[in-house]
Structure formats: C-alpha cells, structure tokens
Amino acid sequence: MLNKIPEWLKSASKDDIVISSRVRLARNIKGFLFPSSASPEELLKIYYRIEDAIKSIDVLNGMISLPSWELDEIGKKFLIERHLTSFDLFKKDKGSGVLFDESERISIMINEEDHIRIQCIYEDFKIEEAFIKILEIDDEIGSILTYSYKESLGFITSCPTNLGTGFRASVLLHVPALFITGKIEEVLKDTISEGIIIRGYYGEGSEIVGNILQCSTSSSLGKSEEEIIEDFKSKIYKIIEMEKKERKELIEKKHTLLEDKVYRAYGILKNARKLSSFETMELISGIRLGINLGIFKNINYSLLNEIMIFQQPAHLQYKFERVLNQEERDYLRSFYIRKKLEEIGI
Amino acid sequence: MLNKIPEWLKSASKDDIVISSRVRLARNIKGFLFPSSASPEELLKIYYRIEDAIKSIDVLNGMISLPSWELDEIGKKFLIERHLTSFDLFKKDKGSGVLFDESERISIMINEEDHIRIQCIYEDFKIEEAFIKILEIDDEIGSILTYSYKESLGFITSCPTNLGTGFRASVLLHVPALFITGKIEEVLKDTISEGIIIRGYYGEGSEIVGNILQCSTSSSLGKSEEEIIEDFKSKIYKIIEMEKKERKELIEKKHTLLEDKVYRAYGILKNARKLSSFETMELISGIRLGINLGIFKNINYSLLNEIMIFQQPAHLQYKFERVLNQEERDYLRSFYIRKKLEEIGI
C-alpha cells in the first residue's frame, strides 16, 4: 500500500475531467447510541461488533483493519490523503477506525458520524460499478447486523441530511478551463442551486486545489438510490459539457494562453527546488490538461495520479521514512517529482 | 548592428554584479540657445554644425548618424533599448538625433537637453576606460566647436545639476540578493542620502526591472571628474559589498530558496509560450545569478546579455521583420528565447 496507488486512481479514460466516482452509505446499528452520544466503552463495543461482522463476510475477506488508537498523526494523515477516511474520523480519541481492502476501492469507517460508513470509489465516471459493489457489501453487513431503520424514514442516521437511503454519490472533477475563463463562478452557483454540494479535493472542510471539485449529492430522503444517481449524473454531465465548451473556446481563441499554462507547469515541476503541496496540485492540473491536449505523450493519467498521491505530506514522510518539517517536505517533494518525471521520460 | 550585441555587453568578468559602466558629458555650443528654447530652424542649424564637426574628427571616423526625423517609432525604441539614446531625445519633432560608433561604446546625442551629450559605455566596472575615452572625444569636439563655458561655473548646461563639469557617471548593478532579503530598501535609502541617484534599467523615468539598478552621480559642480569618479566608485563598492554579504548569507542559510529561484527561472524561460519583457528581465536575473552560483556552465554573461537585448520589444520586431502587437511579441519572445537556449545547449 505504501508504494502503490489505489485502484481508483488507475484511469483507463482518455478524458481527464472525471477523475473518480464515489458512493457511500451511512448505517447505524439498532440498540446503540450514535457515536457522538456514546460513551468510550460503548464506542469500543460497537467498534468490535462491526469489525467482527465485517471479518466474517466472505466477499470482504482480507480487509485491513486500522483502529484509530493504533495510528500516529502521520498514519492518520496518510489515510486521509488516500481518501480512505474523513478528517472527522479521528476527532474521537478511541473507538473509531477504518477497514479497507487491498485495492482501496472499499473502505468502511466505524464510529465516524454514524456507526458505519461504507465507501466505494472507482476510477473515471464508473459510478454504477461503485453502486453495485456498495449494495453487495451493504446486503452482507445488513444480514449480520441489524440496522436502525424506520418504515416511514428509511435508514436512521446521525445527521438528518443522510436520513432515508443514507446514500451519497460524489465525483472528483478536473475543470481547469472553467477556472481559466472565470466561468466557474456561474457553474458553482447553478450547481449548488440544483442541490449539488461542491467541496475541495479532500472533501468536507477542504479548499479547492488543483482545479479539482468534489461534487456530491445532498439530501437522500424520499428518493431511491437509482433516482439519486440518475439525477446526479445528469447534473455532472452538465458541468462536464460546460468545461468542454470552455476548453474548446480556449483552444480556438486562446491557444497560446493554454499552451503557456501547460508548459509552465511542466517547466516548474521539472526544475523547482521547493514545491508546496498546494502549488504542486495546481501544476499537476496543468500537466493533466497537457495530456488531454496531446502535448505530453509519455505520461498518462495514472502516472500523474501517482505523483498527485505521493507528493502529499504524509505520503512523502512515509516515502523518506522520516518526520519532515515543511521546509524539508517542500524540498523533498520537488526532488521526488523531478526524479519521477525523469523516470517517466518527460 | 541589428544582429549583434553592443561591445559594452560583452562581459569578461566572473562577477555578475556590475553589468556596465557609463560616463557622459553635457556640452553646449557658444552663441546658441538651449534646445528647449531654440526654434526648429536653429535646432537644425545646431544639428548640422555638430554633425559636421564630429564627422571631421579622425578618431570618430565611421560614426553612424541617425537624425530622429528619419526614424520611425520602432527605430526610436530600438535605440532606447540599446541605451544609445534617452527617451527625451525624441520629444522634439525635428532637429535632434544621435551619432554612435560601430562598437556602440560611444554615442553622441544632439539637441537632447543640451546641444551635445557624449556617452561612453564599457562592460563590467571599467569606468576609468570609459572616462579616458570620453575625455579624448570631448577634447576633439572642443577643439572644433566653442563650448559655452564660464570660469566661475564651468561648462554651462541646460539643467543646473549638470553645471560645472557636465559630467555624470553611472553603472548598471545586478543585485538580486538585496531584493530577495528585502535589504534593498535600506541600501536605496543610504545610497540616495549619499547623493547617488537610483533609476531603472532604462534610466530616467524607468522602473526597476530584473533586479537591476542604474546608479548614477548627481551634482557635478565644484568637483573634478576624477574626484567624482573616485567618490562614486567607493559608494558603488559599498553596494557591491552589501550584495555579496546578503548573497553569502543566502547561500549559507537559504540555499534551497536561492536554487529554487534560479531553477524556476530556467524552467519557465525554457518552457513558457508567453513572456512579457518585464517577466523576462526578472527571469534573466535568475539565470545571471545561476551563472554566478556555478549552476549553469554553458552560458556566460555575454550570451545572457544578448538574450536580454534581443528580447526587447523593438528588437523583436526587427528580428521578425514585422510590426507586432503585444500578444504576438509575448509569444515570439518566448519562441526566440526557447530557440536561443536550445542553441546554447542549456
């Protein structure tokens, strides 16, 4: 895991816009308080109950289990950087944790906001594949544990926005043209008014970096998962079309501006001796666009995603097997990227 | 001339701080009004009188004569970019112009602020060489034309600050470390209070670009030229020492920051598809520093100065034999620089 990239970042697409697709289900176990109200002892009891259940399920065979109390700060950050857990999971001292499979498509957080948060992530716009997988896992867990469920409300969740199906879908979208032309403001306004939540690369509470939006569904009450997905997809297609339209216009009318952004990103990544994670994400966006425009031939989205994942602070510290301060990280990040681009041959 | 660099930019120094050294003398011809008061007819009369005198002098044999009324806008800008004339020379419609020799070390402006402005520029800190040369030229011209001169005041000039010797010395200084550490504010304050005038790369009225200061003497009354030069040199050495001190500290304590600046400049110059003249000057400063730090081996200051000269707007338009708008210039500037760096092999 420390040296490979998650399956959901191994893109097979020719398109750079939809990076990945994610679904999640929120579930709670009947007879227990929500994590926010449960005592430390009860949290642990819940934790082990769920862990045991998961470990007994054949299709979830080989899941890696990481209780948060066994993780140091860098370990926690590493899991967040890999999108296996949320920031919130580690707010509690004890009783929370995560299980995930080797491919990292499946992760199950225990005692985050709800007792169980199942997540499936797939590369590109494979949201149906993710959905099929998550239903299978949900059925299996639900056959062992009794979920909190009311006929009138559906699945009971800690936060009312998750009531009903407890379902949420999201995608990571790379939309540089919308940012370059400034059209993003309009898109964000429209999208938000249509009930899509926009966040940064790391989800809730994170800022937008590298021209990447995390777009997700909001309310899950009163609709089936299938309906939510269909509705969500059509809204995402609208953003994709907007990005493509702006990109086409830029290619036609401001080709030099676009090329300049791409080549500068390349020139800086190849030469800088200090790179912050934020700047790196911006520059990676330039390379991603350059692959799409056919400027870079030797690099594909998967290789680029590898750099995107491993340039992150906790990943860098695992790679260099040291606790690093910011200055050291910025230098070693630039070092790692230079070597990687050399290795790739661009 | 269109394809070569002036001799004064052919550096032989290992040091990058003093780019060039310049002296000038202001002279007026007895019996004529100052250019600001003279009628168009009188200006022309002065112009031809001086031109004839210069052309009759053996040591000034082969001077190229360019009356301003025979120049188009790009031609005028070209001469300013080459530091052969001031902006002010072209303020009048008729009766002004410039003569200069092939090496471009010597230039004589006619009817700028004074009837005659003799300029000698040498590379590096060769201010004495420039001074010896200018005295020779001044003697020759003074033996043919009668200068306005009063025993009590010395040479009479249009502006009182030039009274006396009519002499001014200046240097172009490259001081990136002072800008990086912010020490420049202090240096500017001290230097100005010591009677040194600080301007940008293009002299009077120009902003500071590329970490280059034009430092020049102010008043020239009551002191001999030799005294002015000695005093000036000692003040310039102080700035040089400050720059060296800051640079040494940066090398010791912020080596990565310094390297990062140098390599980024290189990465951008090598890859950008749009470069403004201002940004290019900033980036060239990074390369200049890189040569000094031993980072770039294949390029020397003269080659870099060639890029600095030819990247300028009017030079670019001569090179590509077209009137170019800004967008075209920015693209072709990046094109020219990429090819040039490729050719050099860095």
XYZ file of C-alpha atoms in Angstrom, chain B:
346
model
C 24.079 46.189 -35.573
C 20.694 44.535 -35.834
C 22.162 41.120 -35.189
C 24.993 41.725 -32.771
C 25.269 42.908 -29.227
C 26.992 46.141 -28.186
C 30.581 45.741 -27.027
C 29.649 47.044 -23.602
C 27.533 43.953 -23.000
C 30.397 41.573 -23.756
C 31.388 40.883 -20.212
C 34.791 39.466 -19.395
C 34.092 39.410 -15.680
C 33.465 36.434 -13.438
C 31.214 38.653 -11.417
C 27.618 39.350 -12.354
C 27.028 42.403 -10.182
C 28.396 45.307 -12.254
C 26.925 44.861 -15.719
C 28.296 48.019 -17.298
C 29.832 51.422 -16.597
C 28.893 54.624 -18.316
C 30.092 58.226 -18.306
C 28.595 61.201 -20.074
C 29.409 64.835 -20.631
C 26.893 67.615 -21.298
C 28.131 70.382 -23.580
C 26.566 73.405 -25.276
C 27.807 75.490 -28.177
C 28.500 79.146 -27.580
C 26.130 81.548 -29.316
C 23.104 79.231 -29.497
C 20.017 78.927 -27.296
C 19.487 75.723 -25.318
C 17.478 73.141 -27.305
C 14.384 73.767 -25.167
C 14.357 77.444 -26.262
C 15.729 77.192 -29.792
C 13.461 77.470 -32.842
C 13.143 74.493 -35.218
C 15.394 76.255 -37.707
C 18.021 76.968 -35.099
C 17.879 73.348 -33.877
C 18.594 72.114 -37.384
C 21.415 74.596 -37.733
C 22.925 73.331 -34.450
C 22.377 69.742 -35.514
C 24.295 70.075 -38.754
C 27.045 72.176 -37.195
C 27.705 69.440 -34.604
C 27.326 66.569 -37.055
C 29.841 68.175 -39.411
C 32.269 68.692 -36.571
C 32.020 65.084 -35.438
C 32.407 63.738 -38.940
C 35.578 65.728 -39.384
C 37.248 64.128 -36.373
C 39.622 61.293 -37.183
C 39.109 59.253 -34.017
C 35.349 59.389 -34.580
C 35.683 58.122 -38.118
C 32.786 55.903 -39.256
C 30.215 57.154 -36.773
C 26.682 56.219 -37.772
C 24.402 59.236 -37.861
C 20.669 58.886 -37.220
C 18.630 62.102 -37.221
C 15.420 61.498 -35.300
C 13.237 62.727 -38.163
C 14.428 59.824 -40.273
C 13.422 57.256 -37.656
C 10.053 55.537 -37.237
C 8.634 54.642 -33.818
C 10.245 51.213 -33.723
C 13.582 52.683 -34.765
C 13.457 55.165 -31.912
C 12.537 52.456 -29.422
C 15.338 50.295 -30.760
C 17.907 52.992 -29.952
C 16.489 53.484 -26.465
C 16.550 49.709 -25.870
C 20.199 49.739 -26.891
C 20.948 52.545 -24.441
C 22.224 54.702 -27.327
C 19.702 57.473 -26.676
C 17.395 58.649 -23.935
C 13.588 58.764 -24.106
C 13.884 62.547 -24.056
C 15.830 62.783 -27.308
C 12.679 62.078 -29.303
C 10.422 64.549 -27.566
C 11.127 67.134 -30.249
C 9.820 66.705 -33.774
C 12.891 67.863 -35.587
C 16.483 68.840 -35.027
C 17.627 66.092 -32.704
C 19.478 62.891 -33.388
C 22.290 60.580 -32.425
C 25.691 59.514 -33.727
C 27.350 56.364 -32.493
C 30.251 54.132 -33.424
C 30.045 50.530 -34.540
C 31.107 49.147 -31.177
C 28.330 51.229 -29.580
C 30.691 52.286 -26.831
C 30.446 55.890 -27.969
C 27.230 57.724 -28.638
C 26.663 61.435 -29.064
C 23.144 62.807 -28.766
C 22.493 66.156 -30.411
C 19.855 68.515 -29.093
C 18.580 66.410 -26.270
C 18.510 68.564 -23.100
C 21.859 70.051 -24.133
C 23.336 70.587 -27.578
C 25.749 67.750 -27.064
C 25.598 64.720 -24.803
C 28.618 62.473 -25.186
C 28.286 58.983 -23.723
C 30.817 56.199 -23.335
C 29.768 52.800 -22.045
C 32.059 49.927 -21.156
C 31.352 46.456 -19.891
C 31.821 45.474 -16.229
C 33.287 48.060 -13.847
C 35.560 49.667 -16.464
C 34.610 53.197 -15.577
C 38.175 54.559 -15.957
C 38.425 53.242 -19.517
C 35.151 54.949 -20.315
C 36.407 58.129 -18.704
C 39.668 58.189 -20.682
C 37.753 57.632 -23.902
C 35.228 60.392 -23.221
C 37.933 62.951 -22.386
C 39.573 62.211 -25.707
C 36.322 62.737 -27.603
C 35.485 65.863 -25.619
C 38.896 67.366 -26.428
C 38.473 66.668 -30.112
C 34.990 68.173 -30.333
C 36.026 71.104 -28.145
C 38.898 71.858 -30.499
C 36.451 72.405 -33.360
C 33.391 73.835 -31.644
C 33.407 76.517 -28.968
C 31.669 75.260 -25.822
C 29.675 77.566 -23.558
C 31.930 77.937 -20.541
C 32.283 80.385 -17.650
C 35.355 80.481 -15.445
C 33.206 80.705 -12.302
C 30.714 77.964 -13.242
C 32.480 75.697 -15.652
C 30.558 74.262 -18.579
C 27.132 75.825 -18.969
C 24.314 73.295 -19.171
C 20.573 73.472 -19.644
C 19.882 71.952 -16.226
C 21.771 73.373 -13.195
C 22.532 69.900 -11.841
C 24.888 69.433 -14.780
C 26.719 72.741 -14.394
C 30.440 72.612 -13.819
C 31.911 69.513 -15.363
C 28.685 68.482 -17.085
C 29.870 65.056 -16.067
C 27.913 62.097 -14.868
C 28.965 58.524 -14.187
C 26.646 55.573 -13.807
C 26.669 51.813 -13.518
C 24.121 49.066 -14.026
C 24.125 46.851 -10.942
C 22.555 43.415 -10.647
C 21.590 42.971 -7.006
C 19.135 40.052 -6.680
C 20.135 39.126 -3.124
C 19.301 42.622 -1.894
C 15.831 42.216 -3.400
C 15.332 38.673 -2.052
C 16.262 39.605 1.509
C 14.495 42.958 1.346
C 17.736 44.739 2.284
C 17.296 46.818 -0.873
C 15.107 49.377 0.952
C 17.900 50.187 3.365
C 20.519 50.293 0.612
C 18.404 52.616 -1.504
C 17.848 54.961 1.427
C 21.549 55.086 2.315
C 22.694 55.402 -1.259
C 20.262 58.180 -2.118
C 21.210 60.082 1.031
C 24.841 59.842 -0.110
C 23.974 61.612 -3.352
C 23.633 58.615 -5.650
C 20.611 58.619 -7.957
C 18.883 55.274 -8.412
C 16.881 54.518 -11.535
C 15.694 51.535 -13.548
C 17.378 49.707 -16.393
C 16.348 52.321 -18.959
C 17.475 55.303 -16.870
C 15.411 58.366 -16.088
C 11.711 57.678 -15.602
C 12.059 53.899 -15.907
C 11.022 51.399 -13.272
C 13.368 48.885 -11.709
C 13.206 45.544 -13.541
C 15.225 42.364 -13.330
C 16.852 43.349 -10.037
C 18.975 45.851 -11.953
C 19.681 49.319 -10.591
C 21.079 52.178 -12.601
C 23.144 54.110 -10.039
C 24.486 57.483 -11.078
C 26.204 60.558 -9.682
C 24.063 63.627 -9.094
C 25.593 67.101 -8.885
C 28.732 67.785 -10.905
C 29.522 71.291 -9.679
C 32.645 72.103 -7.678
C 34.401 68.809 -8.140
C 36.725 67.463 -10.779
C 35.662 64.466 -12.822
C 38.408 62.414 -11.143
C 37.053 63.270 -7.707
C 33.515 62.464 -8.798
C 34.618 59.065 -10.122
C 36.602 58.166 -7.007
C 33.749 59.126 -4.726
C 31.234 57.309 -6.924
C 33.304 54.139 -7.078
C 33.657 53.945 -3.324
C 29.883 54.262 -2.924
C 29.237 51.620 -5.559
C 31.716 49.268 -3.875
C 29.643 49.607 -0.727
C 26.536 48.413 -2.571
C 28.513 45.581 -4.157
C 29.759 44.504 -0.736
C 26.214 44.573 0.634
C 25.005 42.423 -2.244
C 27.875 39.984 -1.706
C 27.197 39.811 2.003
C 23.495 39.101 1.501
C 24.296 36.570 -1.178
C 26.765 34.772 1.075
C 24.175 34.587 3.829
C 21.551 33.286 1.441
C 23.956 30.643 0.153
C 24.716 29.559 3.692
C 21.253 29.741 5.208
C 18.730 29.656 2.374
C 20.469 27.716 -0.303
C 17.328 25.919 -1.419
C 15.426 29.182 -1.792
C 18.194 30.560 -3.966
C 18.487 27.410 -6.074
C 14.732 27.318 -6.427
C 14.697 30.865 -7.830
C 17.434 30.023 -10.301
C 15.951 26.738 -11.497
C 12.418 28.088 -11.723
C 13.667 30.962 -13.865
C 15.333 28.414 -16.117
C 12.277 26.144 -16.210
C 9.977 28.994 -17.163
C 12.286 30.514 -19.797
C 12.736 27.075 -21.347
C 9.041 26.287 -21.452
C 6.776 29.335 -21.411
C 4.767 30.171 -24.513
C 4.128 33.744 -23.452
C 6.669 36.047 -21.845
C 6.379 39.743 -21.167
C 9.533 41.817 -21.350
C 9.198 42.598 -17.642
C 8.916 38.935 -16.620
C 11.782 38.029 -18.933
C 14.044 40.566 -17.231
C 13.137 39.009 -13.873
C 13.872 35.512 -15.159
C 17.139 36.589 -16.770
C 18.143 37.846 -13.339
C 17.627 34.297 -12.062
C 19.877 32.867 -14.785
C 22.504 35.571 -14.154
C 22.536 34.536 -10.518
C 22.715 30.892 -11.601
C 25.840 31.564 -13.661
C 27.412 33.270 -10.672
C 26.498 30.328 -8.425
C 28.063 27.902 -10.899
C 24.749 26.235 -11.741
C 24.872 26.941 -15.477
C 28.113 26.118 -17.246
C 27.327 26.556 -20.942
C 26.137 30.114 -20.736
C 28.160 33.206 -19.891
C 27.085 36.769 -19.136
C 27.615 37.916 -22.743
C 25.270 35.259 -24.132
C 22.747 36.162 -21.480
C 23.095 39.863 -22.284
C 22.405 39.018 -25.904
C 19.081 37.499 -24.847
C 18.408 40.481 -22.597
C 18.939 42.900 -25.505
C 17.115 40.961 -28.209
C 14.063 40.089 -26.134
C 13.102 43.763 -26.018
C 10.009 44.869 -27.985
C 11.671 46.860 -30.776
C 14.496 44.337 -31.130
C 11.957 41.538 -31.507
C 10.155 43.459 -34.211
C 13.398 43.959 -36.129
C 14.255 40.306 -35.683
C 10.922 39.086 -37.018
C 10.707 41.943 -39.540
C 7.146 42.794 -38.597
C 5.165 45.241 -36.516
C 3.929 43.059 -33.669
C 1.181 43.646 -31.138
C 1.807 42.742 -27.521
C 0.311 39.282 -27.734
C 2.449 38.447 -30.749
C 5.528 39.866 -29.083
C 4.956 37.819 -25.924
C 4.633 34.655 -27.960
C 7.604 35.368 -30.239
C 9.728 36.455 -27.284
C 9.170 33.044 -25.700
C 9.896 31.404 -29.058
C 13.129 33.338 -29.540
C 14.311 32.542 -26.011
C 13.500 28.837 -26.253
C 15.431 28.510 -29.508
C 18.329 30.534 -28.163
C 18.648 28.424 -25.000
C 18.453 25.271 -27.104
C 21.181 26.620 -29.374
C 23.357 27.440 -26.371
C 22.679 23.991 -25.012
C 21.351 24.747 -21.576
